Structures are given as structure tokens and as C-alpha cells.
Amino acid sequence: YIIAKIGNIHTFSLNLAVSSFRLLLYAVTTNPWLFIPIHLLHGVAFGVFVANMVSYANYLAPKGSQATLQSMTLASYTI
């Protein structure tokens, strides 16, 4: 839904902003219990990023090689 609504490039930018904000919160947090809600941002941001990465690979792939490029993209990211 997010990718369809704002597009691939803007989703990558939004993910970068959310990840940067999360790391900034990690840097300034002194109470260990506050790391739990901050870490929930990682789950959402990572899920959207992986889905967006595979979707963008599908967009860039030549006709007939979409599945191959998607699997190569996902495999190269998880290694």
C-alpha cells in the first residue's frame, strides 16, 4: 500500500529518514526500557524496505527476467 501510494523512490527516502531517526533516538536514549518501542520502528522500516527493494527490482528488470532479478536482489541483500 505504501509503495503504491508514494512510489519507490520516495519510499526509499522515507526509509532512510526513519532509519536515521531511529539511530538518533538510540544515541540519545538513556533508559534501557525505551529501546523496546524504538526498536519497533526497525520492524516496520525493514519490512517496507525489503518489499520496496524487490518491487523496484521487478520494475527495473527486462521482461521475462523479473523473478530472477528479484531473487538475486533479495539473496544479495540477505548475505
Coordinates of C-alpha atoms in Angstrom, one line a residue:
Y1 CA 0.0 0.0 0.0
I2 CA 2.8 2.4 0.9
I3 CA 4.8 1.7 -2.2
A4 CA 1.7 2.1 -4.5
K5 CA 0.7 5.3 -2.7
I6 CA 4.0 7.3 -2.7
G7 CA 6.3 5.4 -5.2
N8 CA 9.5 3.5 -5.0
I9 CA 12.0 6.4 -4.7
H10 CA 10.0 8.2 -2.1
T11 CA 9.7 5.0 -0.1
F12 CA 13.5 4.6 -0.1
S13 CA 13.8 8.2 1.1
L14 CA 11.2 7.7 3.8
N15 CA 13.0 4.5 4.9
L16 CA 16.3 6.4 5.1
A17 CA 14.7 9.1 7.2
V18 CA 13.0 6.6 9.6
S19 CA 16.2 4.6 10.0
S20 CA 18.2 7.8 10.7
F21 CA 15.6 9.0 13.2
R22 CA 15.8 5.5 14.9
L23 CA 19.6 5.7 15.2
L24 CA 19.4 9.2 16.5
L25 CA 16.9 8.0 19.2
Y26 CA 19.3 5.2 20.1
A27 CA 22.1 7.7 20.6
V28 CA 20.2 9.9 23.0
T29 CA 18.2 7.3 24.9
T30 CA 19.5 6.7 28.5
N31 CA 16.6 4.5 29.8
P32 CA 17.1 0.9 28.5
W33 CA 13.3 0.3 28.5
L34 CA 12.8 2.9 25.8
F35 CA 14.8 0.8 23.4
I36 CA 11.8 -1.5 23.0
P37 CA 9.4 1.0 21.4
I38 CA 12.3 2.5 19.4
H39 CA 13.1 -1.0 18.0
L40 CA 9.6 -1.4 16.7
L41 CA 10.4 1.3 14.1
H42 CA 13.1 -1.1 12.8
G43 CA 10.5 -3.8 12.1
V44 CA 8.3 -1.5 10.1
A45 CA 11.1 0.2 8.3
F46 CA 12.9 -3.0 7.4
G47 CA 9.7 -4.7 6.1
V48 CA 8.9 -1.8 3.9
F49 CA 12.5 -1.6 2.7
V50 CA 12.7 -5.2 1.6
A51 CA 9.3 -5.1 -0.1
N52 CA 10.3 -1.9 -1.9
M53 CA 13.7 -3.3 -2.9
V54 CA 12.1 -6.4 -4.5
S55 CA 9.4 -4.2 -6.1
Y56 CA 12.0 -1.9 -7.6
A57 CA 14.0 -4.9 -8.9
N58 CA 10.8 -6.0 -10.7
Y59 CA 10.4 -2.6 -12.2
L60 CA 14.0 -2.4 -13.5
A61 CA 14.1 -6.0 -14.8
P62 CA 13.7 -6.8 -18.5
K63 CA 10.6 -8.6 -19.5
G64 CA 10.9 -12.3 -18.7
S65 CA 13.6 -11.9 -16.1
Q66 CA 11.7 -10.3 -13.2
A67 CA 11.7 -13.3 -10.9
T68 CA 15.4 -13.9 -11.5
L69 CA 16.3 -10.3 -10.7
Q70 CA 14.0 -10.3 -7.6
S71 CA 15.6 -13.4 -6.2
M72 CA 19.1 -12.2 -6.9
T73 CA 18.4 -8.9 -5.3
L74 CA 16.9 -10.5 -2.2
A75 CA 19.7 -13.1 -2.0
S76 CA 22.4 -10.4 -2.3
Y77 CA 20.8 -8.4 0.5
T78 CA 20.5 -11.2 2.9
I79 CA 24.0 -12.5 2.6

